């Protein structure tokens, strides 16, 4: 599998089985409809890794196009992607935000992400021994100090970021080599996929995540899902 891959991808193919060998199932893979997540899922399938729940956080604010892509990915890989939703009662506490109130202040945005993402994530990770993500350091300034192996202090779990050292070109080469299904939003100018009210297409020359929470400073652009490293 690794013969004609870019060096960073081949390295991941080599080390991921060893990393996972040391961790007992059940594990979870976070799937947020990015090319990175599709690559991470493909790696797991190619390596024959079992005991991994593939989950997504259905915030209730996703783009309509996501539903069709969700189905396409399930079909392509022959897997089930389990959606975790916000708690209905907690969601009502966000009623004052209306449709776009999360843009009015950092506090509002964090309240919304807490209810729609952070708490559902905690439910998705409950009972798991570790989780995997498609995070890459090249995606954003907030991710440049992340390592392949971290400790998620909030959820008290090992977190594995197999693609952390992949460049944009590495990811594109991997997707192309295996003809992986691509989120249709990329063809509309999006370079990072998030909730509809908080994500816009990216212009030429802009950072990959420039379209996420575009009204905020770059160092604030995380939703509370990704915390601190313990090892490279
Ligand atoms: S990304 Fe936006 S809509 Fe989605 S949970 Fe966060 S604030 Fe709410």
CSV table of C-alpha atoms and ligand atoms in Angstrom, one decimal:
chain,number,residue,atom,x,y,z
A,1,UNK,CA,0.0,0.0,0.0
A,2,UNK,CA,2.8,2.5,0.9
A,3,UNK,CA,5.0,1.9,-2.2
A,4,UNK,CA,4.0,5.0,-4.2
A,5,UNK,CA,2.7,7.2,-1.4
A,6,UNK,CA,4.3,10.5,-0.3
A,7,UNK,CA,6.8,10.0,2.5
A,8,UNK,CA,4.5,11.4,5.2
A,9,UNK,CA,1.6,9.1,4.2
A,10,UNK,CA,3.9,6.1,4.0
A,11,UNK,CA,5.2,6.9,7.5
A,12,UNK,CA,1.6,6.9,8.8
A,13,UNK,CA,0.9,3.6,7.2
A,14,UNK,CA,4.0,2.2,8.9
A,15,UNK,CA,3.4,3.6,12.5
A,16,UNK,CA,-0.4,3.5,12.8
A,17,UNK,CA,-0.7,-0.3,13.3
A,18,UNK,CA,2.0,-0.1,16.0
A,19,UNK,CA,0.2,2.8,17.8
A,20,UNK,CA,-3.2,1.1,17.7
A,21,UNK,CA,-1.7,-2.3,18.7
A,22,UNK,CA,-0.9,-0.7,22.1
A,23,UNK,CA,-4.5,0.5,22.7
A,24,UNK,CA,-7.5,-1.8,23.4
A,25,UNK,CA,-10.8,-1.3,21.6
A,26,UNK,CA,-13.3,0.2,21.6
A,27,UNK,CA,-12.0,3.2,19.7
A,28,UNK,CA,-13.7,6.0,17.9
A,29,UNK,CA,-13.0,8.0,14.7
A,30,UNK,CA,-14.4,11.5,14.5
A,31,UNK,CA,-15.8,12.1,11.0
A,32,UNK,CA,-16.6,15.7,10.1
A,33,UNK,CA,-16.9,15.4,6.4
A,34,UNK,CA,-13.4,16.7,5.6
A,35,UNK,CA,-11.0,15.0,3.1
A,36,UNK,CA,-8.8,14.3,6.1
A,37,UNK,CA,-11.5,12.2,7.8
A,38,UNK,CA,-12.1,10.2,4.6
A,39,UNK,CA,-8.3,9.5,4.4
A,40,UNK,CA,-8.2,8.5,8.1
A,41,UNK,CA,-11.2,6.1,7.6
A,42,UNK,CA,-9.5,4.7,4.5
A,43,UNK,CA,-6.3,4.0,6.4
A,44,UNK,CA,-8.2,2.1,9.1
A,45,UNK,CA,-10.0,0.0,6.5
A,46,UNK,CA,-6.8,-0.7,4.6
A,47,UNK,CA,-5.0,-1.7,7.8
A,48,UNK,CA,-7.9,-3.9,8.9
A,49,UNK,CA,-8.4,-2.1,12.2
A,50,UNK,CA,-11.6,-3.4,14.0
A,51,UNK,CA,-13.4,-2.1,17.0
A,52,UNK,CA,-13.6,1.5,15.9
A,53,UNK,CA,-16.9,3.4,16.0
A,54,UNK,CA,-17.1,6.1,13.2
A,55,UNK,CA,-19.1,9.0,14.5
A,56,UNK,CA,-20.1,12.4,13.4
A,57,UNK,CA,-21.4,15.4,15.4
A,58,UNK,CA,-24.7,16.4,13.8
A,59,UNK,CA,-25.0,19.8,15.2
A,60,UNK,CA,-28.4,20.6,13.5
A,61,UNK,CA,-26.6,23.4,11.6
A,62,UNK,CA,-24.9,21.4,8.9
A,63,UNK,CA,-25.1,22.2,5.2
A,64,UNK,CA,-27.9,20.4,3.3
A,65,UNK,CA,-25.3,18.8,1.0
A,66,UNK,CA,-23.9,16.9,3.9
A,67,UNK,CA,-26.8,14.4,4.0
A,68,UNK,CA,-26.0,13.0,0.5
A,69,UNK,CA,-22.3,13.0,1.2
A,70,UNK,CA,-22.8,11.1,4.4
A,71,UNK,CA,-24.7,8.4,2.5
A,72,UNK,CA,-22.0,8.3,-0.2
A,73,UNK,CA,-19.2,7.7,2.3
A,74,UNK,CA,-21.1,5.0,4.0
A,75,UNK,CA,-21.7,3.2,0.7
A,76,UNK,CA,-18.1,3.7,-0.5
A,77,UNK,CA,-16.6,2.1,2.7
A,78,UNK,CA,-19.5,-0.2,3.6
A,79,UNK,CA,-19.6,1.4,7.1
A,80,UNK,CA,-22.1,3.1,9.4
A,81,UNK,CA,-21.4,6.6,10.5
A,82,UNK,CA,-23.2,7.2,13.8
A,83,UNK,CA,-24.6,10.7,14.4
A,84,UNK,CA,-24.5,12.3,17.8
A,85,UNK,CA,-26.9,15.2,18.3
A,86,UNK,CA,-27.2,18.1,20.8
A,87,UNK,CA,-29.5,17.5,23.7
A,88,UNK,CA,-32.9,18.9,22.9
A,89,UNK,CA,-33.4,20.7,26.2
A,90,UNK,CA,-29.9,22.3,26.1
A,91,UNK,CA,-30.5,23.4,22.5
A,92,UNK,CA,-33.5,25.4,23.7
A,93,UNK,CA,-31.2,27.4,25.9
A,94,UNK,CA,-29.6,28.7,22.7
A,95,UNK,CA,-33.0,30.1,21.5
A,96,UNK,CA,-31.8,33.7,22.2
A,97,UNK,CA,-29.1,33.3,19.5
A,98,UNK,CA,-31.6,33.0,16.7
A,99,UNK,CA,-30.1,32.0,13.4
A,100,UNK,CA,-26.8,34.0,13.5
A,101,UNK,CA,-26.4,35.1,17.1
A,102,UNK,CA,-23.3,32.9,17.5
A,103,UNK,CA,-21.5,35.5,15.4
A,104,UNK,CA,-22.3,38.3,17.8
A,105,UNK,CA,-19.7,37.5,20.4
A,106,UNK,CA,-17.0,34.8,21.3
A,107,UNK,CA,-19.1,33.9,24.3
A,108,UNK,CA,-22.2,33.2,22.2
A,109,UNK,CA,-20.2,31.2,19.7
A,110,UNK,CA,-18.6,29.1,22.5
A,111,UNK,CA,-22.1,28.5,24.1
A,112,UNK,CA,-23.4,27.2,20.8
A,113,UNK,CA,-20.3,25.0,20.2
A,114,UNK,CA,-20.5,23.6,23.7
A,115,UNK,CA,-24.1,22.4,23.3
A,116,UNK,CA,-23.9,21.4,19.6
A,117,UNK,CA,-20.4,19.9,19.6
A,118,UNK,CA,-18.5,19.5,22.8
A,119,UNK,CA,-21.2,17.8,24.8
A,120,UNK,CA,-22.3,15.4,22.0
A,121,UNK,CA,-18.6,14.6,21.6
A,122,UNK,CA,-18.4,13.6,25.2
A,123,UNK,CA,-21.3,11.2,24.7
A,124,UNK,CA,-19.7,9.8,21.5
A,125,UNK,CA,-16.5,9.1,23.4
A,126,UNK,CA,-18.1,7.6,26.5
A,127,UNK,CA,-16.8,4.1,27.1
A,128,UNK,CA,-14.1,4.4,24.4
A,129,UNK,CA,-10.4,3.8,25.2
A,130,UNK,CA,-9.1,6.3,22.6
A,131,UNK,CA,-10.2,8.4,19.6
A,132,UNK,CA,-8.8,9.2,16.3
A,133,UNK,CA,-9.0,12.4,14.3
A,134,UNK,CA,-8.0,13.8,10.9
A,135,UNK,CA,-6.3,16.8,12.3
A,136,UNK,CA,-3.3,18.2,10.4
A,137,UNK,CA,-0.8,20.8,11.8
A,138,UNK,CA,-0.9,22.6,8.4
A,139,UNK,CA,-4.6,23.4,8.8
A,140,UNK,CA,-4.3,26.3,11.2
A,141,UNK,CA,-2.1,28.1,13.7
A,142,UNK,CA,-4.1,26.5,16.5
A,143,UNK,CA,-3.0,23.1,15.4
A,144,UNK,CA,0.7,23.7,14.8
A,145,UNK,CA,1.8,22.3,18.2
A,146,UNK,CA,-0.3,19.2,18.1
A,147,UNK,CA,1.3,15.8,18.0
A,148,UNK,CA,0.4,12.4,16.6
A,149,UNK,CA,-0.4,11.2,20.1
A,150,UNK,CA,-2.0,13.4,22.8
A,151,UNK,CA,-4.0,13.3,25.9
A,152,UNK,CA,-7.5,14.8,25.7
A,153,UNK,CA,-7.8,16.2,29.2
A,154,UNK,CA,-11.5,17.1,28.8
A,155,UNK,CA,-12.6,13.6,27.9
A,156,UNK,CA,-9.8,11.8,29.7
A,157,UNK,CA,-8.7,9.8,26.7
A,158,UNK,CA,-5.8,9.2,24.4
A,159,UNK,CA,-6.2,11.0,21.1
A,160,UNK,CA,-4.5,9.9,18.0
A,161,UNK,CA,-3.9,12.3,15.0
A,162,UNK,CA,-2.4,10.0,12.3
A,163,UNK,CA,-2.4,12.7,9.6
A,164,UNK,CA,-0.8,15.4,11.8
A,165,UNK,CA,2.3,15.8,9.6
A,166,UNK,CA,0.6,15.6,6.3
A,167,UNK,CA,0.9,18.6,4.0
A,168,UNK,CA,-2.0,19.8,1.7
A,169,UNK,CA,-0.1,18.0,-1.2
A,170,UNK,CA,0.2,14.8,0.8
A,171,UNK,CA,-3.5,14.7,1.5
A,172,UNK,CA,-4.4,15.5,-2.1
A,173,UNK,CA,-2.1,12.8,-3.4
A,174,UNK,CA,-3.6,10.2,-1.0
A,175,UNK,CA,-7.2,11.1,-2.0
A,176,UNK,CA,-6.3,10.9,-5.7
A,177,UNK,CA,-4.5,7.6,-5.4
A,178,UNK,CA,-7.4,5.9,-3.8
A,179,UNK,CA,-10.2,7.9,-5.6
A,180,UNK,CA,-11.8,8.7,-2.3
A,181,UNK,CA,-15.2,10.4,-2.3
A,182,UNK,CA,-14.9,14.2,-2.1
A,183,UNK,CA,-17.3,16.4,-0.2
A,184,UNK,CA,-19.2,18.5,-2.9
A,185,UNK,CA,-18.7,21.6,-0.8
A,186,UNK,CA,-15.0,21.7,-1.9
A,187,UNK,CA,-16.1,22.3,-5.5
A,188,UNK,CA,-18.0,25.4,-4.2
A,189,UNK,CA,-14.9,27.0,-2.8
A,190,UNK,CA,-15.0,25.6,0.8
A,191,UNK,CA,-11.6,24.4,2.1
A,192,UNK,CA,-12.7,23.4,5.6
A,193,UNK,CA,-16.1,22.0,6.4
A,194,UNK,CA,-18.1,23.2,9.4
A,195,UNK,CA,-21.6,24.4,10.3
A,196,UNK,CA,-23.5,26.4,7.7
A,197,UNK,CA,-23.8,29.7,9.7
A,198,UNK,CA,-20.1,29.6,10.6
A,199,UNK,CA,-18.4,28.6,7.4
A,200,UNK,CA,-17.9,30.4,4.1
A,201,UNK,CA,-15.9,29.6,0.9
A,202,UNK,CA,-12.2,30.6,0.9
A,203,UNK,CA,-10.7,33.0,-1.6
A,204,UNK,CA,-7.4,32.3,-3.5
A,205,UNK,CA,-4.4,32.8,-1.2
A,206,UNK,CA,-6.4,32.6,2.0
A,207,UNK,CA,-5.6,30.1,4.7
A,208,UNK,CA,-7.5,26.7,4.6
A,209,UNK,CA,-9.5,27.6,7.7
A,210,UNK,CA,-10.0,31.2,6.9
A,211,UNK,CA,-13.7,30.4,6.1
A,212,UNK,CA,-14.3,29.0,9.6
A,213,UNK,CA,-15.6,31.6,12.1
A,214,UNK,CA,-14.1,34.2,9.7
A,215,UNK,CA,-15.1,37.1,12.0
A,216,UNK,CA,-12.8,35.9,14.7
A,217,UNK,CA,-9.0,36.1,15.2
A,218,UNK,CA,-7.1,33.0,14.0
A,219,UNK,CA,-6.1,32.0,17.5
A,220,UNK,CA,-9.7,31.6,18.6
A,221,UNK,CA,-10.7,29.4,15.8
A,222,UNK,CA,-11.4,26.1,17.6
A,223,UNK,CA,-14.7,24.7,18.9
A,224,UNK,CA,-13.3,23.2,22.1
A,225,UNK,CA,-12.9,19.7,20.7
A,226,UNK,CA,-9.1,19.7,20.5
A,227,UNK,CA,-6.8,20.0,23.4
A,228,UNK,CA,-3.3,19.4,24.6
A,229,UNK,CA,-0.4,17.1,23.5
A,230,UNK,CA,1.7,14.8,25.6
A,231,UNK,CA,4.0,13.3,23.0
A,232,UNK,CA,5.2,13.6,19.4
B,1,LIG,S1,-19.7,26.0,14.5
B,1,LIG,FE1,-21.3,27.6,14.7
B,1,LIG,S2,-23.3,26.7,14.4
B,1,LIG,FE2,-21.8,25.0,14.7
B,1,LIG,S3,-21.9,24.6,16.9
B,1,LIG,FE3,-20.3,26.1,16.6
B,1,LIG,S4,-21.2,28.2,16.8
B,1,LIG,FE4,-22.9,26.6,16.6
